[in-house]
Amino acid sequence: MRKQYRPYLLSFLIFLLLHIPSILVGKVKSETFEVLGRGVVAVRLSTDSVLVSWRYLSTDSRKVSFNVYRNGMLLTEEPVKVSTQYRDQFPSGKEAVYEVRPVQGRREQTTTIGRCFLPSDAPCGYLQIPLKKPAGQVMPDGVRCHYSANDVSVADLDGDGEFEYILKWDPSNSKDNSHSGYTGTVLLDAYELDGTHLWRIDLGRNIRAGAHYTQFMVYDLDGDGKAELVAKTADGTTDGIGVVLGDSMADHRVAPRRPEGGKYGYIASGPEYLTVFSGETGKAMCTVDYIPQRGHLRKWGDNYANRSERYLAAVAYLGGAHPSVVMCRGYYTRSVLAAYDWDGTNLTSRWVFDTDSTAWSTYAGQGNHNLRVADVDGDGFDEITYGACAIDHDGKGLYNTRFGHGDAMHLTAFSPHSDALQVWCCHENKRDGSELRDAATGKVIFQIPSRIDVGRCMAADIDPHNEGLEMWSSASGGILNTKGDVVCSSPKGLPVNMAVWWDGDLLREMLDKECVSKYDWNNQECFPLANFEGCRFNNGTKSNPCLQGDILGDWREEVIVRTADSDALRIYVSPCPTPYRFHTFLEDRPYRLSLTMQNVAYNQPTQPGFYFGSELEGSGKDFRGYKFKK
């Protein structure tokens, strides 16, 4: 087959595979899912060039093409048919409104038309969202803190089909739970893409600041087209319209003991709440008691509110059609997952999984600093991979490897010949190292034991010479293939933190320390593709952006980064051409949910619920893995 026709065949096969499952699997046919707009974005590439990019939606015909307009003038002599991007020669210093219109046959369609605005002073390579940076605070011990932009989530808060940006502000004295001291309050902001500030929630002094405390889920839970925000709250939390929850004067922080000193700043008492906030206004709509309450601290592993204050969260389709929010506490010893349903008025408990229960006591101590959600067993409902174990959609244990706690894991389809999902996970018990396992059963496919704490692991297709995804960790002995064989023992400069689809081919790139890098499989080393100058990644050695994912434009992923002074967020868009047209990753349920919970504890990159890699190229490959699990 001629190479120029391959993208057309690929799009046709993907279209068929996308729609057949939704017809055959009746359980998920009525599922509520967000309605996406065209996601048009225009980014200046140089003083005289602009890249326009947009989404290819699952509702689009495989024969659809697109006309592109600037300020009402048609730019495309022939509609764009292969990719969903267009390069316009347009000098800087002038503003423009770009419009993308779908074309069926030779007739322009009146639905799913997308528009975006390019300002006259648009920077090159990125969009910029100005931020309303909060003032610093002075702690009871006299220490002053300032704020930096931290994790970001995206969702449609107002029902217009386009994303808003929800930002967590992190004080400079935020701490891991194991460290003593006061922290500034945690703030959550919402912004439009143009920088319009919508609201601010102040979680108050009784919610400590750090990676393990505030996991905020932003998702449309009741199917009204507008996302809600769910987070743990306490006495003194102030919502987006200025209403204070609980006792505004309460201070549950442990004070320093004088003169002997000792640990302080922890929050080991006082009421704990779970609140649903309106995404549109930030108003608290419903507050219930957090499940579980902290109770006896020693049940969580210590007596000073360290391990009791380890939280995770997720959104999952546990009943098939409607999403639930799952709030979690603990993973070193006792672990509890509590699933809730929101109907627009009431927040009701669906189930609670507690390792204090005799039935699930062996699941204690198996949680990670992160979690994954996907329908791993094909029953139409989501399961929760909770580190070394998994919880079924009905709140019962699915399996338990007993490999214990770890810092990172990746869940996706690793082979181009199967849509079965696997988990690549690492552990810190100085015994079990890292392993690839079946996500539905926990059966180990291969394992690399280690006598050290394996703190990082990564999975991505970075070398087209090996079938399927490659895997590596901080103690794997190099890059592994899906059989566990070492295919490169000493790759140079290969990060283990984050990943991104950036340059337009079907391989994935690395994302670490304000840089996108590409693995050169011939020379077995990484080289930089893009540097985000003037910006900073978050969370020290974890080195993650505020968010990475397919947020705007075509199927490639954007990277949201804070400027060094946190006066703005930058959304970096790939400037690279691509010959491929894929439906947006946002329409794949595991991918979308992994984007939603990227802010949870130790951030992990997005992963789809199907195989995506170099084997998709060409006509003789097995495309079963490319299936949107919607």
XYZ file of C-alpha atoms in Angstrom, residues 85-474:
390
model
C -3.744 21.370 11.846
C -3.033 24.240 9.485
C -0.116 26.688 9.215
C -1.027 30.246 8.397
C 1.362 32.928 7.219
C 0.289 35.852 9.359
C 2.540 38.641 10.671
C 2.761 39.459 14.365
C 1.327 42.692 15.731
C -2.153 41.903 14.461
C -4.969 40.084 16.195
C -7.084 37.424 14.560
C -10.075 35.184 15.094
C -9.570 31.730 13.618
C -12.525 29.543 12.778
C -12.587 25.852 11.841
C -15.643 24.497 10.047
C -16.192 20.784 9.311
C -16.942 19.910 5.689
C -18.941 16.877 4.580
C -18.666 16.284 0.854
C -18.398 19.869 -0.309
C -20.875 21.305 2.149
C -19.783 23.061 5.332
C -21.513 21.837 8.469
C -23.170 24.207 10.887
C -22.448 22.120 13.996
C -19.185 21.732 15.961
C -17.700 24.865 14.462
C -14.771 26.008 16.564
C -13.238 29.441 17.090
C -10.289 30.908 18.934
C -8.698 34.309 19.360
C -5.074 35.169 18.637
C -3.995 38.425 20.347
C -1.703 40.872 18.597
C 1.028 40.299 21.185
C 0.755 36.493 21.248
C 4.015 34.855 22.416
C 5.693 32.177 20.324
C 5.064 28.554 21.204
C 2.509 28.837 23.963
C -0.684 30.347 25.312
C -0.441 32.356 28.504
C -2.994 32.542 31.330
C -2.283 35.440 33.713
C -2.800 34.478 37.347
C -4.118 36.254 40.411
C -1.218 35.396 42.686
C -2.195 35.338 46.381
C -0.352 37.353 48.991
C 2.011 35.573 51.345
C 1.087 34.571 54.883
C 2.769 34.704 58.292
C 2.604 31.556 60.420
C 2.043 31.481 64.202
C 5.773 30.792 64.657
C 6.683 33.914 62.651
C 7.712 32.124 59.462
C 6.496 33.831 56.280
C 5.457 31.875 53.194
C 4.774 32.822 49.590
C 2.816 30.997 46.882
C 3.650 29.096 43.717
C 1.276 27.699 41.123
C 1.113 23.925 41.456
C -1.234 21.235 40.107
C -3.849 22.046 37.466
C -7.002 20.225 36.431
C -9.196 20.962 33.413
C -12.950 20.626 32.996
C -15.912 22.411 31.476
C -17.241 24.402 34.432
C -19.901 26.442 32.629
C -21.234 24.062 29.958
C -19.861 25.849 26.880
C -17.935 22.825 25.578
C -14.527 24.317 26.367
C -12.247 23.752 29.328
C -11.622 26.001 32.273
C -8.434 25.663 34.337
C -8.493 24.846 38.046
C -5.243 25.603 39.876
C -3.949 24.619 43.293
C -1.736 27.236 44.943
C 1.069 25.714 46.995
C 2.672 27.692 49.876
C 6.461 27.694 50.088
C 6.281 25.979 53.491
C 4.146 23.049 52.313
C 5.497 19.839 53.771
C 5.518 16.104 53.492
C 3.464 14.663 56.314
C 6.581 13.342 58.026
C 7.919 16.868 58.633
C 7.004 19.177 61.488
C 5.865 22.789 61.109
C 3.033 25.061 60.077
C 1.976 25.521 56.462
C 0.121 28.254 54.648
C -3.435 27.593 53.569
C -4.227 25.767 50.341
C -6.069 27.797 47.698
C -7.974 26.574 44.647
C -8.599 28.984 41.756
C -10.602 28.704 38.535
C -9.665 30.577 35.344
C -10.896 30.918 31.811
C -8.327 30.478 29.054
C -8.157 34.267 28.621
C -7.188 34.718 32.290
C -10.624 35.647 33.634
C -10.593 34.678 37.304
C -13.840 32.908 38.211
C -13.484 32.098 41.911
C -11.151 31.174 44.745
C -11.668 28.542 47.457
C -9.540 28.850 50.615
C -9.377 25.456 52.336
C -8.342 27.159 55.576
C -5.775 26.540 58.288
C -7.177 23.145 59.244
C -6.150 21.588 55.928
C -2.376 21.186 55.803
C -0.438 21.914 52.597
C 1.544 19.230 50.795
C 1.351 16.672 48.018
C -0.537 14.154 50.165
C -3.343 16.296 51.596
C -5.469 17.950 48.900
C -6.555 15.725 46.045
C -9.163 17.720 44.135
C -11.450 16.008 41.641
C -13.025 18.207 38.957
C -15.556 16.367 36.805
C -19.202 16.482 35.734
C -20.632 14.052 38.268
C -24.358 14.623 37.732
C -24.450 14.832 33.929
C -25.712 18.411 33.664
C -22.836 19.458 31.406
C -21.070 21.461 34.121
C -18.255 20.014 36.229
C -18.186 20.040 40.012
C -15.139 20.155 42.293
C -14.861 17.713 45.199
C -12.248 18.045 47.939
C -11.647 17.334 51.624
C -12.529 20.369 53.761
C -12.513 21.378 57.431
C -13.539 24.097 59.884
C -12.664 27.436 58.324
C -12.832 26.437 54.655
C -14.186 29.406 52.669
C -16.012 28.662 49.447
C -15.966 30.612 46.192
C -18.717 33.036 47.269
C -17.231 33.751 50.701
C -19.250 31.366 52.888
C -17.258 29.714 55.698
C -17.785 26.036 56.517
C -17.958 24.875 60.129
C -16.364 26.890 62.933
C -14.474 29.837 61.459
C -12.513 30.375 64.692
C -11.386 26.772 65.213
C -7.669 26.019 65.037
C -6.914 22.305 65.226
C -3.194 22.575 64.475
C -0.873 21.058 67.076
C 0.974 23.940 68.757
C 4.682 23.800 69.685
C 5.352 22.495 73.188
C 7.519 24.906 75.124
C 10.219 24.849 76.215
C 10.830 21.250 75.140
C 9.808 21.853 71.512
C 8.634 18.748 69.630
C 6.586 18.167 66.522
C 3.937 20.758 65.693
C 1.769 22.048 62.867
C 0.091 18.670 62.371
C -3.679 18.365 62.371
C -4.637 15.366 64.458
C -8.091 16.367 65.695
C -11.212 18.262 64.709
C -14.034 17.497 62.292
C -13.271 16.377 58.732
C -15.602 17.094 55.821
C -16.066 16.274 52.166
C -17.548 19.075 50.068
C -18.989 19.314 46.572
C -18.427 22.782 45.095
C -20.127 24.295 42.067
C -17.620 24.487 39.241
C -19.360 27.560 37.895
C -19.272 29.674 41.074
C -17.140 27.828 43.634
C -20.139 27.711 45.973
C -20.250 24.839 48.465
C -23.343 22.851 47.478
C -23.118 19.895 49.856
C -20.884 18.965 52.789
C -20.809 15.587 54.549
C -18.492 13.937 57.051
C -15.330 12.592 55.447
C -15.136 8.797 55.328
C -13.223 7.520 57.139
C -12.610 9.796 60.102
C -9.043 9.589 61.404
C -10.021 7.737 64.594
C -7.074 6.160 66.420
C -3.913 7.428 64.718
C -1.896 4.277 65.376
C -4.211 2.266 63.114
C -2.712 4.209 60.226
C 0.894 3.479 61.229
C 2.092 6.146 63.702
C 0.895 8.457 66.473
C 1.605 11.905 65.030
C -0.796 12.230 62.061
C 1.710 11.346 59.378
C 0.360 8.166 57.827
C -3.235 8.930 58.766
C -3.059 12.001 56.512
C -2.206 10.210 53.277
C -5.046 10.821 50.829
C -5.852 9.733 47.276
C -8.878 10.347 45.050
C -10.368 9.296 41.721
C -13.401 9.457 39.478
C -14.717 6.086 38.256
C -17.749 4.728 36.387
C -18.671 2.179 39.041
C -22.309 1.782 37.999
C -21.627 1.847 34.270
C -23.526 4.949 33.166
C -22.692 7.633 35.711
C -19.387 8.630 37.317
C -18.733 8.332 41.034
C -16.103 10.124 43.065
C -13.846 7.949 45.216
C -12.030 9.455 48.200
C -9.275 7.429 49.841
C -7.234 7.472 53.028
C -4.107 5.518 53.892
C -1.840 3.095 52.104
C 1.057 2.144 54.387
C -1.171 0.137 56.761
C -4.944 0.648 56.948
C -6.503 1.742 53.647
C -10.057 2.974 53.073
C -11.790 3.837 49.795
C -15.194 5.538 49.931
C -17.267 5.876 46.744
C -19.947 8.580 46.449
C -22.603 9.510 43.910
C -23.683 13.111 43.288
C -27.142 13.758 41.802
C -26.954 17.551 41.782
C -28.398 17.875 45.285
C -27.268 14.966 47.438
C -23.934 13.238 47.947
C -24.695 9.622 48.827
C -22.432 6.731 49.745
C -22.189 3.933 47.159
C -19.794 1.709 49.135
C -16.839 1.750 51.529
C -13.839 -0.578 51.230
C -11.907 -0.818 54.514
C -8.918 -3.055 55.252
C -10.043 -3.054 58.887
C -12.695 -5.471 57.666
C -11.722 -9.107 58.171
C -12.573 -9.870 54.555
C -10.034 -7.365 53.224
C -7.403 -7.288 55.966
C -4.704 -8.690 53.655
C -5.130 -5.611 51.424
C -3.625 -3.374 54.130
C -0.343 -1.711 53.226
C -0.694 -2.187 49.470
C -1.462 1.389 48.368
C 0.718 3.672 46.236
C 1.179 7.423 46.174
C -1.201 7.273 43.190
C -3.906 5.086 41.699
C -5.421 4.160 38.334
C -8.972 3.660 37.073
C -10.081 1.512 34.125
C -12.433 -1.320 33.239
C -9.749 -3.977 33.560
C -12.015 -7.043 33.388
C -14.301 -6.007 30.533
C -17.569 -5.966 32.479
C -18.431 -2.380 31.530
C -17.619 -0.995 34.982
C -14.423 0.592 36.242
C -12.049 -0.983 38.729
C -9.550 0.893 40.901
C -5.926 -0.217 40.818
C -4.749 0.782 44.273
C -1.019 0.204 44.093
C -0.286 -3.500 44.531
C -3.963 -4.447 44.724
C -7.205 -3.730 42.882
C -10.747 -2.979 44.066
C -13.697 -4.118 41.950
C -16.476 -1.775 40.861
C -18.734 -3.072 43.651
C -16.296 -2.184 46.435
C -14.940 -5.703 46.914
C -11.342 -6.813 46.552
C -10.440 -7.953 43.028
C -6.868 -9.164 43.650
C -3.864 -8.521 45.854
C -0.227 -9.161 44.864
C 1.011 -8.302 48.404
C 4.020 -6.527 46.907
C 3.327 -3.505 49.094
C 3.665 0.245 48.730
C 5.254 2.053 45.786
C 5.699 5.506 44.288
C 4.722 5.022 40.629
C 2.695 2.823 38.293
C 1.358 2.815 34.736
C -1.777 1.097 33.428
C -2.485 0.653 29.723
C -2.358 -1.974 26.942
C 1.315 -2.829 26.454
C 0.992 -5.038 23.365
C -0.302 -4.158 19.871
C -1.797 -7.657 19.651
C -4.227 -7.395 22.545
C -6.493 -4.876 24.210
C -5.871 -6.501 27.616
C -4.597 -4.001 30.174
C -1.436 -4.439 32.204
C 0.192 -2.614 35.130
C 3.876 -1.698 35.390
C 4.551 -0.901 39.050
C 7.558 -0.330 41.330
C 7.905 -0.919 45.080
C 9.978 0.445 47.934
C 10.179 -2.621 50.212
C 13.728 -3.519 49.070
C 12.475 -6.892 47.908
C 9.922 -6.889 45.100
C 11.488 -4.258 42.826
C 9.178 -3.754 39.854
C 6.798 -5.970 37.927
C 4.511 -6.128 34.897
C 1.205 -7.786 35.761
C -2.196 -8.482 34.299
C -4.496 -5.656 35.396
C -7.538 -7.939 35.680
C -6.059 -10.762 37.746
C -2.791 -9.520 39.240
C -0.918 -12.405 37.577
C 2.742 -11.418 37.240
C 4.002 -11.446 33.653
C 7.588 -10.746 34.708
C 9.321 -9.262 37.744
C 12.666 -7.558 38.425
C 13.386 -8.009 42.156
C 15.558 -5.399 43.860
C 17.237 -4.877 47.208
C 16.817 -1.129 46.980
C 13.797 1.178 47.201
C 12.672 1.460 43.581
C 11.277 4.976 43.562
C 10.472 5.499 39.886
C 9.293 3.526 36.885
C 8.114 4.461 33.403
C 6.351 2.773 30.482
C 6.139 4.167 26.943
C 6.789 3.157 23.355
C 10.121 4.876 22.675
C 11.853 2.362 20.352
C 10.102 1.103 17.178
C 12.455 -1.889 16.940
C 10.793 -3.579 19.910
C 7.231 -4.814 19.834
C 4.918 -2.973 22.199
C 5.791 -0.581 24.980
C 9.164 -0.371 26.650
C 9.576 -0.255 30.435
C 12.317 0.916 32.760
C 12.772 1.863 36.392
C 15.458 3.186 38.704
